[in-house]
Short mmCIF file of C-alpha atoms and ligand atoms in Angstrom, two decimals:
data_model
loop_
_atom_site.label_atom_id
_atom_site.label_comp_id
_atom_site.label_asym_id
_atom_site.label_seq_id
_atom_site.Cartn_x
_atom_site.Cartn_y
_atom_site.Cartn_z
CA MET A 1 16.62 -13.46 4.24
CA LYS A 2 17.60 -10.20 2.57
CA VAL A 3 16.03 -7.90 -0.03
CA THR A 4 18.18 -7.83 -3.16
CA ALA A 5 16.14 -5.62 -5.49
CA VAL A 6 13.04 -3.41 -5.66
CA ASP A 7 11.79 -2.51 -9.12
CA THR A 8 8.62 -1.37 -10.88
CA ALA A 9 6.42 -1.80 -13.93
CA VAL A 10 3.46 0.35 -15.00
CA VAL A 11 0.47 -0.80 -17.05
CA GLU A 12 -1.62 1.79 -18.84
CA ALA A 13 -5.14 0.69 -17.94
CA ASN A 14 -8.10 2.80 -16.77
CA TYR A 15 -5.44 4.32 -14.50
CA ASP A 16 -1.71 3.65 -14.25
CA TRP A 17 -1.48 0.28 -12.51
CA THR A 18 1.85 0.68 -10.74
CA TYR A 19 3.53 -2.57 -9.66
CA ILE A 20 6.38 -3.10 -7.23
CA ARG A 21 8.45 -6.26 -7.31
CA VAL A 22 10.68 -7.15 -4.35
CA ARG A 23 13.28 -9.90 -4.75
CA THR A 24 15.19 -11.69 -2.00
CA ASP A 25 18.36 -13.75 -1.75
CA GLU A 26 16.15 -16.79 -1.00
CA GLY A 27 14.63 -16.51 -4.46
CA HIS A 28 11.25 -15.14 -3.38
CA THR A 29 9.54 -12.54 -5.55
CA GLY A 30 6.91 -10.35 -3.88
CA LEU A 31 4.40 -8.24 -5.76
CA GLY A 32 2.55 -5.11 -4.63
CA GLU A 33 0.56 -2.34 -6.26
CA SER A 34 0.48 1.40 -5.55
CA PHE A 35 -2.27 3.95 -6.21
CA LEU A 36 -1.26 6.10 -9.19
CA ALA A 37 0.44 9.47 -8.75
CA PRO A 38 2.62 11.77 -10.83
CA GLY A 39 6.30 10.81 -10.42
CA LEU A 40 5.43 7.69 -8.42
CA THR A 41 7.93 5.19 -9.80
CA GLY A 42 10.81 7.59 -9.09
CA ILE A 43 9.78 7.66 -5.41
CA ILE A 44 9.50 3.85 -5.30
CA HIS A 45 12.99 3.41 -6.76
CA GLU A 46 14.42 5.84 -4.20
CA LEU A 47 12.69 4.07 -1.28
CA GLY A 48 13.90 0.74 -2.63
CA ARG A 49 17.47 1.83 -1.89
CA LEU A 50 16.53 1.83 1.83
CA LEU A 51 15.43 -1.81 1.67
CA VAL A 52 18.22 -3.56 -0.19
CA GLY A 53 20.16 -5.69 2.30
CA GLU A 54 17.35 -5.54 4.89
CA ASP A 55 15.41 -8.54 6.23
CA PRO A 56 11.84 -8.17 4.86
CA ARG A 57 10.46 -9.87 7.99
CA ASP A 58 11.22 -6.66 9.93
CA LEU A 59 8.15 -5.22 8.26
CA ASP A 60 7.15 -2.60 10.76
CA ARG A 61 10.68 -1.29 11.24
CA LEU A 62 11.15 -1.09 7.48
CA TRP A 63 7.80 0.71 7.15
CA ASN A 64 9.02 3.28 9.67
CA LYS A 65 12.37 3.50 7.93
CA MET A 66 10.63 4.41 4.67
CA ARG A 67 8.51 7.03 6.49
CA TRP A 68 11.54 8.66 8.07
CA GLY A 69 13.68 8.36 5.00
CA SER A 70 11.20 9.91 2.60
CA SER A 71 9.63 12.82 4.39
CA GLY A 72 11.41 13.43 7.63
CA ALA A 73 9.75 13.51 11.02
CA GLY A 74 6.02 14.02 11.34
CA SER A 75 5.04 13.18 7.78
CA MET A 76 1.23 13.04 7.67
CA GLY A 77 0.33 12.08 4.13
CA GLY A 78 0.91 12.45 0.43
CA ILE A 79 2.13 10.55 -2.58
CA VAL A 80 5.03 8.97 -0.72
CA TYR A 81 2.46 6.79 1.09
CA ASN A 82 1.17 5.53 -2.24
CA ALA A 83 4.71 4.25 -2.80
CA ILE A 84 5.10 2.87 0.74
CA SER A 85 1.72 1.08 0.53
CA GLY A 86 2.68 -0.86 -2.59
CA ILE A 87 6.14 -1.69 -1.28
CA GLU A 88 4.70 -2.93 2.04
CA ALA A 89 2.27 -5.21 0.20
CA ALA A 90 5.17 -6.66 -1.81
CA LEU A 91 7.13 -7.25 1.41
CA LEU A 92 4.10 -9.02 2.93
CA ASP A 93 3.91 -11.22 -0.17
CA VAL A 94 7.57 -12.19 0.34
CA VAL A 95 7.16 -12.82 4.07
CA GLY A 96 4.05 -14.91 3.46
CA GLN A 97 5.91 -17.02 0.92
CA HIS A 98 8.81 -17.46 3.32
CA TYR A 99 6.57 -18.69 6.17
CA ARG A 100 4.21 -20.45 3.74
CA MET A 101 1.28 -18.41 5.02
CA PRO A 102 -1.33 -16.39 3.13
CA ILE A 103 -1.22 -12.64 3.83
CA TYR A 104 -4.56 -12.77 5.69
CA GLN A 105 -2.90 -14.95 8.32
CA LEU A 106 -0.10 -12.43 8.76
CA LEU A 107 -2.86 -9.84 9.34
CA GLY A 108 -4.52 -11.83 12.11
CA GLY A 109 -6.36 -14.66 10.36
CA ARG A 110 -9.60 -15.03 8.51
CA PHE A 111 -13.15 -14.05 9.42
CA ARG A 112 -14.47 -15.06 5.99
CA GLU A 113 -13.39 -17.15 3.03
CA ARG A 114 -15.16 -14.99 0.45
CA VAL A 115 -15.01 -11.22 0.29
CA ARG A 116 -18.01 -9.31 -1.00
CA VAL A 117 -17.17 -6.95 -3.84
CA TYR A 118 -19.24 -4.02 -5.02
CA ALA A 119 -19.05 -2.92 -8.65
CA ASP A 120 -18.35 0.71 -9.38
CA CYS A 121 -20.59 1.49 -12.36
CA HIS A 122 -19.21 5.05 -12.74
CA ALA A 123 -21.86 7.13 -14.45
CA GLY A 124 -23.57 4.28 -16.23
CA GLU A 125 -21.41 4.68 -19.34
CA ALA A 126 -18.28 2.89 -20.54
CA LEU A 127 -15.11 3.82 -18.77
CA GLU A 128 -12.50 6.28 -19.90
CA SER A 129 -8.81 6.07 -19.14
CA LEU A 130 -7.22 8.79 -17.00
CA ASP A 131 -3.56 9.71 -16.67
CA PRO A 132 -1.91 10.40 -13.26
CA LEU A 133 -3.28 13.96 -13.38
CA MET A 134 -6.81 12.60 -14.01
CA ILE A 135 -6.78 13.92 -17.57
CA PRO A 136 -8.57 11.67 -20.11
CA ARG A 137 -6.21 9.75 -22.43
CA HIS A 138 -6.65 7.22 -25.20
CA PRO A 139 -4.64 4.02 -24.85
CA ALA A 140 -4.83 1.68 -27.85
CA TRP A 141 -7.11 -0.82 -26.07
CA LEU A 142 -9.90 1.74 -25.59
CA PRO A 143 -12.56 1.20 -28.29
CA ALA A 144 -12.48 3.81 -31.04
CA ASP A 145 -16.01 5.05 -30.31
CA GLN A 146 -14.85 6.06 -26.83
CA GLN A 147 -11.91 8.00 -28.16
CA GLU A 148 -13.71 11.23 -28.97
CA THR A 149 -12.00 14.12 -27.27
CA GLN A 150 -14.18 15.93 -24.80
CA ALA A 151 -15.11 19.43 -25.82
CA LEU A 152 -16.95 21.97 -23.78
CA SER A 153 -19.70 23.82 -25.58
CA GLY A 154 -18.96 27.49 -26.06
CA GLU A 155 -15.65 29.19 -26.66
CA ILE A 156 -13.07 28.52 -23.98
CA ASN A 157 -9.63 29.75 -24.85
CA ARG A 158 -7.59 27.48 -22.56
CA PRO A 159 -6.93 23.76 -22.07
CA VAL A 160 -9.89 21.79 -20.73
CA HIS A 161 -9.18 18.67 -18.72
CA GLY A 162 -12.56 17.07 -18.14
CA ARG A 163 -14.95 16.04 -15.42
CA ALA A 164 -12.38 15.57 -12.64
CA TYR A 165 -11.72 19.31 -12.91
CA GLY A 166 -15.39 20.24 -12.77
CA GLU A 167 -15.29 20.81 -16.53
CA PRO A 168 -17.69 18.25 -17.96
CA ASP A 169 -18.73 18.03 -21.57
CA ALA A 170 -21.95 20.04 -21.56
CA ALA A 171 -23.39 17.81 -24.28
CA GLU A 172 -22.99 14.79 -22.02
CA ILE A 173 -26.20 14.28 -20.01
CA PHE A 174 -26.80 11.18 -17.92
CA THR A 175 -30.32 9.84 -17.71
CA PRO A 176 -32.17 7.71 -15.16
CA GLN A 177 -32.71 5.13 -17.92
CA MET A 178 -28.94 4.81 -18.51
CA TYR A 179 -28.40 4.25 -14.80
CA ALA A 180 -31.23 1.72 -14.57
CA ASP A 181 -30.00 -0.24 -17.61
CA ARG A 182 -26.44 -0.38 -16.32
CA ALA A 183 -27.55 -1.41 -12.82
CA LYS A 184 -29.68 -4.23 -14.15
CA GLN A 185 -26.94 -5.46 -16.47
CA VAL A 186 -24.30 -5.54 -13.71
CA VAL A 187 -26.61 -7.34 -11.30
CA ASP A 188 -28.19 -9.77 -13.76
CA ASP A 189 -25.14 -10.59 -15.91
CA LEU A 190 -22.31 -10.37 -13.39
CA GLY A 191 -24.08 -11.36 -10.18
CA PHE A 192 -23.07 -8.44 -7.96
CA THR A 193 -25.06 -7.85 -4.79
CA ALA A 194 -23.81 -4.29 -4.33
CA ILE A 195 -23.18 -1.50 -6.85
CA LYS A 196 -22.10 2.14 -6.87
CA PHE A 197 -22.73 5.03 -9.27
CA ASP A 198 -21.45 8.59 -9.60
CA LEU A 199 -24.01 11.19 -8.60
CA ASP A 200 -21.97 14.31 -9.45
CA VAL A 201 -22.58 14.00 -13.19
CA PRO A 202 -23.60 16.64 -15.75
CA ASN A 203 -27.31 17.37 -15.58
CA PRO A 204 -29.65 19.64 -17.50
CA HIS A 205 -30.07 22.01 -14.55
CA GLN A 206 -26.41 22.58 -13.80
CA LEU A 207 -25.45 26.24 -13.37
CA ASP A 208 -21.95 26.14 -11.89
CA THR A 209 -19.70 23.13 -11.33
CA HIS A 210 -17.18 25.05 -9.21
CA SER A 211 -19.34 26.61 -6.50
CA GLY A 212 -20.33 23.49 -4.55
CA THR A 213 -23.97 24.57 -4.74
CA LEU A 214 -26.97 22.52 -5.88
CA THR A 215 -30.28 23.92 -7.06
CA HIS A 216 -33.56 22.27 -6.14
CA ALA A 217 -33.86 21.06 -9.74
CA GLU A 218 -30.42 19.44 -9.57
CA ILE A 219 -31.27 17.66 -6.35
CA ARG A 220 -34.50 16.40 -7.91
CA PHE A 221 -32.52 15.20 -10.96
CA MET A 222 -30.03 13.35 -8.76
CA GLU A 223 -32.85 11.85 -6.72
CA GLY A 224 -34.26 10.61 -10.04
CA LEU A 225 -31.01 8.77 -10.82
CA VAL A 226 -31.06 7.14 -7.38
CA ALA A 227 -34.72 6.19 -7.71
CA ALA A 228 -34.10 4.63 -11.15
CA VAL A 229 -31.30 2.42 -9.80
CA ARG A 230 -33.36 1.31 -6.79
CA GLU A 231 -36.34 0.60 -9.02
CA ALA A 232 -34.15 -1.41 -11.44
CA VAL A 233 -32.51 -3.68 -8.88
CA GLY A 234 -35.13 -3.90 -6.14
CA ASP A 235 -34.53 -4.11 -2.41
CA THR A 236 -32.18 -7.10 -2.33
CA ILE A 237 -29.25 -5.24 -3.91
CA ASP A 238 -27.24 -2.64 -2.00
CA ILE A 239 -26.70 0.66 -3.82
CA ALA A 240 -24.25 3.47 -3.11
CA PHE A 241 -23.57 6.84 -4.76
CA ASP A 242 -20.40 8.93 -4.96
CA CYS A 243 -20.28 12.75 -4.97
CA HIS A 244 -16.48 13.20 -5.22
CA TRP A 245 -16.23 16.01 -2.61
CA ARG A 246 -18.24 18.45 -4.70
CA TYR A 247 -20.78 20.14 -2.44
CA ASN A 248 -21.13 22.59 0.42
CA VAL A 249 -22.50 21.42 3.76
CA THR A 250 -26.02 22.81 3.30
CA ASP A 251 -26.59 21.32 -0.15
CA ALA A 252 -24.95 18.04 0.83
CA LYS A 253 -27.48 17.83 3.68
CA ARG A 254 -30.36 18.57 1.29
CA LEU A 255 -29.14 15.88 -1.09
CA ALA A 256 -28.59 13.27 1.64
CA SER A 257 -32.06 13.97 2.98
CA ALA A 258 -33.67 13.74 -0.49
CA VAL A 259 -32.29 10.24 -1.09
CA GLU A 260 -33.25 8.87 2.35
CA PRO A 261 -36.32 6.95 1.03
CA TYR A 262 -34.09 4.79 -1.23
CA GLY A 263 -32.16 3.05 1.56
CA LEU A 264 -28.62 3.68 0.30
CA MET A 265 -25.72 1.55 1.47
CA TRP A 266 -23.94 4.92 1.56
CA LEU A 267 -23.54 8.37 0.05
CA GLU A 268 -19.83 8.93 -0.55
CA ASP A 269 -17.86 12.15 -0.10
CA PRO A 270 -20.72 14.67 -0.34
CA VAL A 271 -18.36 17.34 1.07
CA PRO A 272 -14.57 17.74 0.87
CA PRO A 273 -12.67 15.49 3.28
CA GLU A 274 -10.42 17.92 5.18
CA ASN A 275 -12.94 19.35 7.63
CA THR A 276 -14.20 16.86 10.21
CA GLU A 277 -16.82 19.24 11.60
CA ALA A 278 -18.31 19.83 8.14
CA MET A 279 -18.47 16.09 7.52
CA ARG A 280 -19.93 15.50 10.97
CA ARG A 281 -22.70 18.07 10.34
CA VAL A 282 -23.76 16.23 7.19
CA THR A 283 -23.52 12.80 8.84
CA ALA A 284 -25.50 13.90 11.89
CA SER A 285 -28.24 15.45 9.75
CA THR A 286 -29.38 12.37 7.84
CA SER A 287 -30.29 8.71 8.06
CA THR A 288 -28.38 8.18 4.78
CA PRO A 289 -25.03 6.61 5.76
CA ILE A 290 -22.09 8.87 4.85
CA ALA A 291 -18.83 7.25 3.70
CA SER A 292 -15.39 8.74 3.16
CA GLY A 293 -11.74 7.81 3.42
CA GLU A 294 -9.96 7.45 0.07
CA ASN A 295 -8.11 10.73 0.68
CA TYR A 296 -7.05 10.04 4.25
CA TYR A 297 -3.59 8.73 5.01
CA LEU A 298 -2.51 6.57 7.96
CA ARG A 299 -4.30 5.82 11.22
CA TYR A 300 -3.59 9.42 12.24
CA GLY A 301 -5.54 10.73 9.27
CA PHE A 302 -8.62 8.76 10.36
CA ARG A 303 -8.35 9.40 14.09
CA ASP A 304 -10.20 12.70 14.37
CA VAL A 305 -13.08 11.86 12.01
CA VAL A 306 -13.58 8.42 13.58
CA GLU A 307 -13.37 9.60 17.20
CA ARG A 308 -15.82 12.44 16.53
CA GLU A 309 -18.05 10.10 14.53
CA GLY A 310 -17.87 12.39 11.53
CA LEU A 311 -18.81 9.58 9.16
CA ASP A 312 -20.69 6.29 9.17
CA ILE A 313 -18.41 4.15 6.99
CA VAL A 314 -14.63 4.40 6.54
CA ALA A 315 -13.22 3.73 3.07
CA PRO A 316 -9.41 3.61 3.21
CA ASP A 317 -7.57 2.85 -0.03
CA LEU A 318 -5.05 0.11 0.76
CA GLN A 319 -2.84 1.15 -2.17
CA LYS A 320 -2.27 4.61 -0.67
CA VAL A 321 -3.33 4.74 3.00
CA GLY A 322 0.01 3.40 4.24
CA GLY A 323 -0.28 -0.33 3.63
CA LEU A 324 -2.16 -3.45 4.69
CA MET A 325 -0.95 -3.47 8.30
CA GLU A 326 -1.92 0.21 8.54
CA GLY A 327 -5.31 -0.77 7.09
CA ARG A 328 -5.64 -3.30 9.90
CA ARG A 329 -4.93 -0.55 12.45
CA ILE A 330 -7.51 1.77 10.85
CA ALA A 331 -10.10 -1.01 10.81
CA ASP A 332 -9.48 -1.65 14.51
CA LEU A 333 -9.79 2.07 15.28
CA ALA A 334 -13.10 2.15 13.39
CA ASP A 335 -14.25 -0.99 15.18
CA THR A 336 -13.90 0.69 18.57
CA HIS A 337 -16.68 3.02 17.34
CA TYR A 338 -18.65 0.19 15.67
CA ILE A 339 -17.95 1.74 12.26
CA PRO A 340 -17.74 -0.59 9.24
CA VAL A 341 -14.95 -0.57 6.65
CA ALA A 342 -15.59 -0.51 2.89
CA PRO A 343 -12.15 -0.25 1.24
CA HIS A 344 -11.86 2.06 -1.74
CA CYS A 345 -10.04 0.29 -4.59
CA ILE A 346 -9.22 1.25 -8.17
CA ALA A 347 -6.46 -1.34 -8.50
CA SER A 348 -5.75 -4.21 -10.86
CA PRO A 349 -6.26 -7.77 -9.54
CA ILE A 350 -2.92 -7.51 -7.69
CA GLY A 351 -3.91 -4.59 -5.45
CA THR A 352 -7.52 -5.79 -5.26
CA MET A 353 -6.40 -9.19 -3.96
CA ALA A 354 -4.11 -7.53 -1.39
CA ALA A 355 -7.15 -5.54 -0.19
CA ALA A 356 -9.20 -8.77 -0.13
CA HIS A 357 -6.69 -10.35 2.28
CA LEU A 358 -7.26 -7.44 4.66
CA ALA A 359 -11.03 -7.58 4.11
CA ALA A 360 -10.96 -11.26 5.11
CA ALA A 361 -8.97 -10.50 8.26
CA ILE A 362 -11.02 -7.68 9.85
CA PRO A 363 -14.31 -8.18 11.69
CA ASN A 364 -16.00 -4.93 10.58
CA PHE A 365 -15.75 -5.42 6.81
CA LEU A 366 -18.65 -4.24 4.64
CA ALA A 367 -17.70 -4.44 0.94
CA LEU A 368 -14.62 -4.00 -1.28
CA GLU A 369 -14.68 -1.83 -4.40
CA TRP A 370 -14.08 -3.11 -7.92
CA HIS A 371 -13.34 -0.30 -10.36
CA GLY A 372 -12.18 -2.27 -13.38
CA MET A 373 -15.40 -3.35 -15.06
CA SER A 374 -14.66 -1.79 -18.42
CA VAL A 375 -10.98 -2.71 -18.66
CA PRO A 376 -11.05 -5.62 -21.12
CA PHE A 377 -7.88 -7.23 -19.71
CA TRP A 378 -8.61 -6.77 -15.97
CA GLU A 379 -8.97 -10.51 -15.31
CA ASP A 380 -6.34 -11.54 -17.88
CA ILE A 381 -3.53 -9.70 -16.12
CA ALA A 382 -3.84 -12.00 -13.07
CA ALA A 383 -2.25 -15.44 -13.03
CA GLY A 384 -2.29 -18.36 -10.61
CA HIS A 385 -5.81 -18.01 -9.21
CA GLY A 386 -7.27 -20.97 -11.05
CA GLY A 387 -10.36 -19.09 -12.27
CA PRO A 388 -11.70 -15.57 -12.32
CA VAL A 389 -10.52 -13.31 -9.48
CA ILE A 390 -14.04 -11.92 -9.07
CA ASP A 391 -16.78 -14.50 -9.42
CA GLN A 392 -20.46 -13.54 -9.03
CA GLY A 393 -19.55 -10.49 -6.97
CA PHE A 394 -17.18 -12.22 -4.56
CA ILE A 395 -13.44 -12.86 -4.27
CA ARG A 396 -12.35 -16.18 -2.83
CA VAL A 397 -9.23 -15.33 -0.84
CA PRO A 398 -6.48 -17.80 -1.78
CA ASP A 399 -4.89 -20.14 0.76
CA ARG A 400 -1.58 -20.14 -1.06
CA PRO A 401 1.44 -18.49 0.60
CA GLY A 402 1.68 -14.71 0.32
CA LEU A 403 -0.66 -12.85 -2.00
CA GLY A 404 -1.74 -16.06 -3.70
CA ILE A 405 -1.86 -14.63 -7.21
CA THR A 406 0.73 -13.13 -9.51
CA LEU A 407 0.99 -11.13 -12.69
CA ASN A 408 0.57 -12.49 -16.20
CA GLU A 409 3.70 -10.77 -17.44
CA GLU A 410 2.86 -11.31 -21.09
CA VAL A 411 -0.39 -9.35 -20.68
CA ALA A 412 1.31 -6.73 -18.49
CA ARG A 413 4.01 -6.25 -21.10
CA ARG A 414 1.42 -5.86 -23.87
CA TYR A 415 -0.17 -2.89 -22.06
CA ALA A 416 2.99 -1.54 -20.43
CA LYS A 417 3.19 2.24 -20.21
CA PRO A 418 5.63 3.67 -22.76
CA GLY A 419 8.70 5.25 -21.17
CA GLU A 420 8.45 3.34 -17.88
CA PRO A 421 10.87 0.58 -16.88
CA PHE A 422 9.41 -2.92 -16.85
CA PHE A 423 10.75 -4.72 -13.75
CA GLY A 424 14.33 -3.67 -14.19
CA GLU A 425 14.37 -3.51 -17.99
CA THR A 426 14.90 0.09 -18.97
CA PRO A 427 12.59 1.35 -21.72
MG1 LIG B 21 -15.06 7.78 -4.21
#
């Protein structure tokens, strides 16, 4: 069996859903998804040149070939691994089809038939769409009432790019009631048993979004959001909160301590991810479980923080960490320290299902993220599953060969990103 072509398509959803299709001379078509990044499809097309003529069953050798070919010796991370992760998933889909085995079997077999999914509720409001630089954009499918451009209050004589840059709309205040309403709706209407909210949202006491500091009033406000969610859903639902790397060690510790009474599933990324010792100080200071991992690459990126027990829960993103087999290695590393794995995931059903195969195949799985709640066509873009991909907060991992689902190309084409090739058709 030989690879004959590697091509891409991009769908403009809440993020750029970047698909990789691998074709073989046996007629198999494998599908993978990469985590968005500027310039990503160019990297994927370049790496594809390394694979044409190769036997996709030599997965690990080809994975190494892409590493060496793209970044030279000793490459530790970066966008190239977003590309490699999606390509590797597509190769696994092909190999699974060839051997008539689901991907979870290629990863060691199944611990569970259903994978628990947690719903990312963002900041309790409807979702925006962000481009590969995390700048808000307005695709046609986004309802008109969510298309107002963000504007900071006051005169700022330069471009403003929104909350990801620590530049929130000052008029935008999130209330405990908003969080409570959203939590109840997601649990009651959709059946999720675990949910996550953003905690680093604009608040009435905010003085400086760039300093990493939190005032007492801000911590009390954030505690109020957490309390409202716990109150709304009761003790049978697991709740987690994300801080997006915003705070210094001292204030992260104060925040983690303040939310201890609410029994969080985890507090995510209270401090930036680069400094293991800083993360370890926060983790060691509190009974609130600390999670991180969406910015780490490869098993090597996780080694130090896992071995020094710098966090309680690892959250690799399977569309960027290096691939599904690398995810298996990271899960095993975590398991030697009895640390659970809760994969980060902002993918479409294609990448989410790939992550679900891994989640089924590792012992120390906790919950898999779903970040697509407000994308109206999230479910529609999947085909071949015989029902919704996510049903009452769980994904049933398919027994069919390979990934077990595919893309509804008609839907993908409808929302295709202008200017990007669509599986070999140039725009
Ligand atoms: Mg996060």
